Amino acid sequence: MNSIKWLFLQIKIIANGWRLVSKCLLLLVCLFLVSVQPALAGLKEDSYDGNIFVIYAGNGSLVPSKQTLGQALAAHKPVFLAFYVDDSTDCKEYAIAISQVQAFYGRVAEIIPIGVDTIPVKETYDPTEPGYYYQGAVPQVLVFNQSGEVVLNKQGQVPFEEIDDKFRQIFNLLPRTESVPLKRRSFNEFSSELN
């Protein structure tokens, strides 16, 4: 009889132990769920969301670029160089304009977005390196002609029309006022809002 009581006592102790363990696990899960913060990143916030060209411009083909600045200049190809950071509101808003430049000139010019965080820290840079042209502000855009001369170097959200005017000069195209207006289709909700 005592052995049966002893067996039931052991079963009761084990069952109580499992209840205690399950209650502790449930408490830990609840504490974890309460402590998890929602993602607060967005277009109007200086926080990291991911690649701004994928998220806000709907264009993941921009990064990484096909050629380096040195390769494009050596090939005597016009270049559009854009400095950005992924956690800047201004850069997030400007990503659609950079994508728009690629839509119109991506086949005849090299479009090179450069994440400022990827520029190596050095004392001096060669003119074929992006760090040579970076002036410490984002967004910053540069347009190089076929000879490698800088024809546009501006900081801030430079309007697409200003960049378009420089490329029209480089490629000897008609001014915008004399040509047929081109329209770009939007392909996601962010690019249609920003257009």
Coordinates of C-alpha atoms in Angstrom, one line a residue:
M1 CA 0.0 0.0 0.0
N2 CA 2.8 2.4 0.9
S3 CA 4.4 1.8 -2.5
I4 CA 1.2 2.8 -4.3
K5 CA 1.0 5.9 -2.2
W6 CA 4.6 6.6 -2.9
L7 CA 4.0 6.2 -6.7
F8 CA 1.0 8.6 -6.6
L9 CA 3.0 11.1 -4.6
Q10 CA 5.8 11.0 -7.2
I11 CA 3.3 11.4 -10.1
K12 CA 1.8 14.4 -8.3
I13 CA 5.2 16.0 -7.7
I14 CA 6.1 15.5 -11.4
A15 CA 2.7 16.9 -12.6
N16 CA 3.1 19.9 -10.3
G17 CA 6.6 20.4 -11.7
W18 CA 5.4 20.4 -15.3
R19 CA 2.6 22.9 -14.4
L20 CA 5.2 25.2 -12.8
V21 CA 7.5 24.9 -15.9
S22 CA 4.6 25.5 -18.3
K23 CA 3.5 28.6 -16.2
C24 CA 7.0 30.0 -16.3
L25 CA 7.2 29.4 -20.1
L26 CA 3.8 31.1 -20.6
L27 CA 5.0 34.1 -18.5
L28 CA 8.2 34.4 -20.5
V29 CA 6.3 34.3 -23.8
C30 CA 3.9 37.0 -22.5
L31 CA 6.8 39.2 -21.3
F32 CA 8.5 38.8 -24.7
L33 CA 5.3 39.7 -26.6
V34 CA 4.8 42.8 -24.4
S35 CA 8.4 43.9 -24.8
V36 CA 8.6 43.7 -28.6
Q37 CA 8.4 47.1 -30.2
P38 CA 6.7 47.6 -33.5
A39 CA 8.9 48.8 -36.4
L40 CA 8.7 52.5 -36.5
A41 CA 10.5 53.1 -39.8
G42 CA 8.8 55.0 -42.6
L43 CA 9.2 57.4 -45.4
K44 CA 9.1 60.5 -43.1
E45 CA 11.5 59.1 -40.5
D46 CA 15.2 59.0 -40.3
S47 CA 15.4 55.3 -39.5
Y48 CA 16.6 52.2 -41.4
D49 CA 14.0 50.3 -43.4
G50 CA 16.3 48.5 -45.8
N51 CA 17.4 49.3 -49.4
I52 CA 15.6 52.6 -50.2
F53 CA 15.5 51.9 -53.9
V54 CA 13.6 48.6 -53.4
I55 CA 11.2 50.0 -50.8
Y56 CA 10.5 53.5 -51.9
A57 CA 11.4 53.6 -55.6
G58 CA 10.4 50.0 -56.5
N59 CA 13.7 49.5 -58.3
G60 CA 16.2 47.1 -56.8
S61 CA 18.3 47.1 -59.9
L62 CA 20.1 50.3 -59.0
V63 CA 22.2 48.8 -56.1
P64 CA 24.8 47.5 -56.6
S65 CA 25.6 49.4 -59.8
K66 CA 26.9 47.5 -62.9
Q67 CA 30.1 49.5 -63.1
T68 CA 32.3 51.4 -60.8
L69 CA 32.9 55.1 -61.3
G70 CA 36.5 54.4 -62.6
Q71 CA 35.2 51.8 -65.1
A72 CA 32.5 54.1 -66.4
L73 CA 34.9 57.0 -66.8
A74 CA 37.5 54.8 -68.5
A75 CA 34.8 53.7 -71.0
H76 CA 34.0 57.4 -71.7
K77 CA 30.4 56.8 -70.7
P78 CA 28.3 59.6 -69.2
V79 CA 27.7 59.0 -65.4
F80 CA 25.1 59.9 -62.9
L81 CA 26.5 59.6 -59.4
A82 CA 24.2 59.9 -56.4
F83 CA 25.3 59.8 -52.8
Y84 CA 22.7 58.6 -50.3
V85 CA 22.2 56.9 -46.9
D86 CA 19.4 54.4 -46.3
D87 CA 18.2 56.0 -43.1
S88 CA 17.7 59.6 -44.3
T89 CA 14.2 61.0 -45.0
D90 CA 15.6 63.2 -47.8
C91 CA 17.3 60.2 -49.5
K92 CA 14.1 58.1 -49.1
E93 CA 12.0 60.8 -50.8
Y94 CA 14.7 61.3 -53.5
A95 CA 15.1 57.6 -54.3
I96 CA 12.2 57.9 -56.9
A97 CA 14.0 60.7 -58.7
I98 CA 17.2 58.6 -59.0
S99 CA 15.1 55.7 -60.3
Q100 CA 13.5 58.0 -62.8
V101 CA 16.9 59.0 -64.1
Q102 CA 17.7 55.4 -64.6
A103 CA 14.4 54.9 -66.5
F104 CA 15.2 57.5 -69.1
Y105 CA 19.0 57.3 -69.3
G106 CA 20.0 53.9 -67.8
R107 CA 20.8 52.4 -71.2
V108 CA 23.1 55.1 -72.4
A109 CA 24.6 56.4 -69.1
E110 CA 25.9 54.7 -66.1
I111 CA 23.7 55.3 -63.0
I112 CA 25.8 54.8 -59.8
P113 CA 24.1 55.3 -56.4
I114 CA 26.8 55.3 -53.7
G115 CA 25.9 54.5 -50.1
V116 CA 28.0 57.0 -48.1
D117 CA 28.7 54.3 -45.5
T118 CA 30.5 52.3 -48.1
I119 CA 33.1 55.0 -49.0
P120 CA 36.4 53.9 -47.5
V121 CA 38.0 56.4 -45.1
K122 CA 41.2 57.6 -46.7
E123 CA 43.4 60.7 -46.5
T124 CA 43.2 61.3 -50.3
Y125 CA 41.1 59.9 -53.1
D126 CA 41.7 59.4 -56.8
P127 CA 39.4 61.3 -59.2
T128 CA 38.1 57.8 -60.3
E129 CA 36.8 57.1 -56.7
P130 CA 33.5 58.4 -55.4
G131 CA 35.1 59.7 -52.2
Y132 CA 36.9 62.3 -54.3
Y133 CA 33.5 64.0 -55.1
Y134 CA 31.6 63.5 -51.8
Q135 CA 31.0 66.8 -50.0
G136 CA 29.5 65.6 -46.7
A137 CA 25.8 66.0 -47.4
V138 CA 23.1 63.6 -48.8
P139 CA 21.6 63.4 -51.2
Q140 CA 24.3 64.7 -53.5
V141 CA 24.2 64.2 -57.3
L142 CA 26.9 64.6 -59.9
V143 CA 26.6 64.3 -63.7
F144 CA 29.7 63.5 -65.7
N145 CA 29.9 63.9 -69.5
Q146 CA 31.7 61.5 -71.8
S147 CA 35.0 63.3 -71.2
G148 CA 34.8 62.7 -67.5
E149 CA 34.1 66.4 -66.7
V150 CA 31.6 67.2 -63.9
V151 CA 28.7 69.2 -65.5
L152 CA 26.4 69.1 -62.5
N153 CA 27.3 68.8 -58.8
K154 CA 24.5 69.7 -56.4
Q155 CA 23.4 68.8 -52.9
G156 CA 19.9 68.2 -51.8
Q157 CA 16.9 67.0 -53.8
V158 CA 17.9 68.2 -57.2
P159 CA 14.8 68.1 -59.5
F160 CA 14.7 65.5 -62.3
E161 CA 14.3 68.3 -64.8
E162 CA 17.7 69.8 -63.9
I163 CA 19.4 66.5 -64.3
D164 CA 17.4 65.8 -67.5
D165 CA 18.6 69.2 -68.9
K166 CA 22.3 68.2 -68.4
F167 CA 21.8 64.8 -70.0
R168 CA 20.0 66.5 -72.9
Q169 CA 23.0 68.7 -73.4
I170 CA 25.4 65.7 -73.2
F171 CA 23.4 63.7 -75.7
N172 CA 22.6 66.7 -77.9
L173 CA 18.9 66.1 -77.5
L174 CA 16.1 68.7 -78.1
P175 CA 15.2 70.8 -75.1
R176 CA 12.3 69.6 -73.0
T177 CA 10.1 72.4 -74.3
E178 CA 10.6 71.3 -77.9
S179 CA 10.2 67.5 -77.4
V180 CA 7.3 65.2 -76.8
P181 CA 6.7 64.8 -73.1
L182 CA 7.6 61.3 -71.9
K183 CA 5.5 59.7 -69.1
R184 CA 6.7 57.0 -66.8
R185 CA 4.3 54.4 -65.5
S186 CA 4.3 53.9 -61.8
F187 CA 4.8 50.3 -60.7
N188 CA 4.1 50.4 -57.0
E189 CA 2.2 52.4 -54.4
F190 CA 5.2 54.4 -53.2
S191 CA 6.4 55.5 -56.6
S192 CA 3.0 56.6 -57.6
E193 CA 2.6 58.7 -54.4
L194 CA 6.0 60.3 -54.9
N195 CA 5.6 61.1 -58.6

